[in-house]
Coordinates of C-alpha atoms in Angstrom, one line a residue:
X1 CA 96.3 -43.6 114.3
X2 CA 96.1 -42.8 110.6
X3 CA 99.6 -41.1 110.8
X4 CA 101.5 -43.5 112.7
X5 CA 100.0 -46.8 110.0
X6 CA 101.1 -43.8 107.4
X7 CA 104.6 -43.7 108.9
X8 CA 105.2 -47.5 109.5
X9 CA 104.2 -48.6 106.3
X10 CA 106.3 -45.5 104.9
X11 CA 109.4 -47.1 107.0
X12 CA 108.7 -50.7 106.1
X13 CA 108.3 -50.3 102.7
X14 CA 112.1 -49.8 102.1
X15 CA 112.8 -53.2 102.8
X16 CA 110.3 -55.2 100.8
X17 CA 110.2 -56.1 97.1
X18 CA 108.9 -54.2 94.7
X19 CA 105.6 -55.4 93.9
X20 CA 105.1 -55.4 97.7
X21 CA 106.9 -52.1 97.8
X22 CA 104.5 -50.7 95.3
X23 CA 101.8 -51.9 97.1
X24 CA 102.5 -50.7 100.3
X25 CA 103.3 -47.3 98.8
X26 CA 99.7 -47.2 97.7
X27 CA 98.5 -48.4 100.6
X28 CA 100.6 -45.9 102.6
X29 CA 99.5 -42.6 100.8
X30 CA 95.3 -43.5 101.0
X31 CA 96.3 -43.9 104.8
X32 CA 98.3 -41.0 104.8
X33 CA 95.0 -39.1 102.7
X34 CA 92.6 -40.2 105.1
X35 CA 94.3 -39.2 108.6
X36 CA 94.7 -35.8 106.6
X37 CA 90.8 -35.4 105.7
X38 CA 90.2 -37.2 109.7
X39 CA 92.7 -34.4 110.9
X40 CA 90.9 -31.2 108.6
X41 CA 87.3 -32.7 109.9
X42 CA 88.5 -33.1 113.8
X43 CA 90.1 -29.8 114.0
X44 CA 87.3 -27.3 114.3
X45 CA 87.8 -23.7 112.9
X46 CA 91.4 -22.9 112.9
X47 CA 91.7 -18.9 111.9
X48 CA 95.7 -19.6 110.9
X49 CA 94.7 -22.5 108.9
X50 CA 91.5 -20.8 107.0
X51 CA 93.7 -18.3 106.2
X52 CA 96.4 -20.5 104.1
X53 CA 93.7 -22.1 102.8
X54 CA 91.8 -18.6 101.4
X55 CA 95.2 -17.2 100.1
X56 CA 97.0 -20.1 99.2
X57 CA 96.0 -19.6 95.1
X58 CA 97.6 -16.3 95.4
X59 CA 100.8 -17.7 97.7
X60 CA 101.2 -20.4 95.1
X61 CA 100.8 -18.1 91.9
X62 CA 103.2 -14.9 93.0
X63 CA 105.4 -17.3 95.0
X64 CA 108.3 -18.1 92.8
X65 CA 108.1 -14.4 91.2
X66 CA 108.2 -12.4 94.1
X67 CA 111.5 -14.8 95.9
X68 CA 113.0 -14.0 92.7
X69 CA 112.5 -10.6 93.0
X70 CA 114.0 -10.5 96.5
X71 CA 116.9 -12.0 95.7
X72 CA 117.2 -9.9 92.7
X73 CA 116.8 -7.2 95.0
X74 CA 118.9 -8.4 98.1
X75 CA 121.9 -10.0 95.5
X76 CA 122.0 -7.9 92.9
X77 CA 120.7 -4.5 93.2
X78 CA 122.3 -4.1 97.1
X79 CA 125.8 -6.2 95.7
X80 CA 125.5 -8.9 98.4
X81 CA 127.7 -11.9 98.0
X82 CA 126.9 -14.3 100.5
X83 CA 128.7 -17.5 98.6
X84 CA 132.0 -16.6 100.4
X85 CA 129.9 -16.5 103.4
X86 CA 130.7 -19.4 106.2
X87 CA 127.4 -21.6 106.2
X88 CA 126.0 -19.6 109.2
X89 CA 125.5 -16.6 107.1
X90 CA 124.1 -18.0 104.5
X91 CA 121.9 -19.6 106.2
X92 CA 120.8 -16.4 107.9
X93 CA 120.7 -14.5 104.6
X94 CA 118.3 -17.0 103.2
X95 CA 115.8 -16.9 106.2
X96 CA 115.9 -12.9 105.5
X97 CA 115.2 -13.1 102.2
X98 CA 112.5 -15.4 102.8
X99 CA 111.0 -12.9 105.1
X100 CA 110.6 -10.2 103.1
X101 CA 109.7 -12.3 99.9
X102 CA 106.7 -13.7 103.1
X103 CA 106.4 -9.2 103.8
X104 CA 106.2 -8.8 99.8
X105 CA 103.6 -11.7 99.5
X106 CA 101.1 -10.6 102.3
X107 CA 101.1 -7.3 100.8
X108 CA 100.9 -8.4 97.0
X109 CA 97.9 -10.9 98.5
X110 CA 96.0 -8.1 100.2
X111 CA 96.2 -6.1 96.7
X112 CA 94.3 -9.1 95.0
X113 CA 92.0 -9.6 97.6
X114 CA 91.1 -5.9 97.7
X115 CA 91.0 -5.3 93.7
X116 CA 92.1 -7.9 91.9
X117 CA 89.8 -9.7 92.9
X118 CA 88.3 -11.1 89.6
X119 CA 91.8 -13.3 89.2
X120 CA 91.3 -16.0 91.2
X121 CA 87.7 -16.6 91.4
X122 CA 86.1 -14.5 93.7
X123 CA 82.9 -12.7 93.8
X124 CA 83.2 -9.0 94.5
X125 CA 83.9 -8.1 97.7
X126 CA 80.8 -6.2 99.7
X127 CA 82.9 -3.0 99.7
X128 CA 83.2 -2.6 96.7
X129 CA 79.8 -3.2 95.5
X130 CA 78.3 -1.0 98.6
X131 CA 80.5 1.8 97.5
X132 CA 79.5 1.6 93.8
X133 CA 75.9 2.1 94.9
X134 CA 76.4 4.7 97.4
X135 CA 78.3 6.4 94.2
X136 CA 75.0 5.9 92.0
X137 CA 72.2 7.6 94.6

């Protein structure tokens, strides 16, 4: 219910004035903020979700870094000009690049899980701290 007040108000809003246009764009993201914290609450445990939500610092942080690396890698370093392409290709190109910037970033994410994990915030992992000990005795 929360989404669809979200999206009318979104829709309506284009034809009002602006102080009524401002208002209703207020209105319309708290509506749009509570049927996403009704949605997170409803849905129970959602193992795709919990996963975004446990790497998403390190997503957001190596994202831009490692797409440019891809392309530097897919443009530059293999000679690929896809700006003569037809729209098709490029399209396709792009979708392959994202994928193995998405390849590059789950393996760059399980390196700062593993042993970086200090960098965003994490306590040590129980591996880690069972192997130091077994290293000590």
């Amino acid at each position: 219910m929360g989404t669809s007040l979200f999206s009318i108000l979104a829709i309506i809003n284009g034809f009002c004035t602006p102080p009524i246009a401002a208002f209703e764009a207020i209105l319309a993201a708290v509506t749009g903020l509570v049927a996403a914290i009704g949605f997170s609450a409803a849905m129970a445990h959602n193992r795709v979700f919990a996963s975004i939500g446990e790497n998403s610092l390190v997503y957001y942080a190596l994202n831009a870094l490692t797409l440019n690396i891809c392309k530097l890698g897919v443009f530059r370093v293999l000679n690929i000009d896809a700006t003569t392409w037809p729209w098709i290709g490029q399209l396709l190109m792009g979708i392959v690049v994202t994928i193995l910037a998405l390849a590059l970033l789950a393996i760059e994410n399980a390196i700062v899980q593993r042993w970086l994990w200090w960098t965003i915030g994490k306590p040590r992992p129980a591996a880690t701290v069972s192997a130091m000990h077994a290293k000590s005795k």
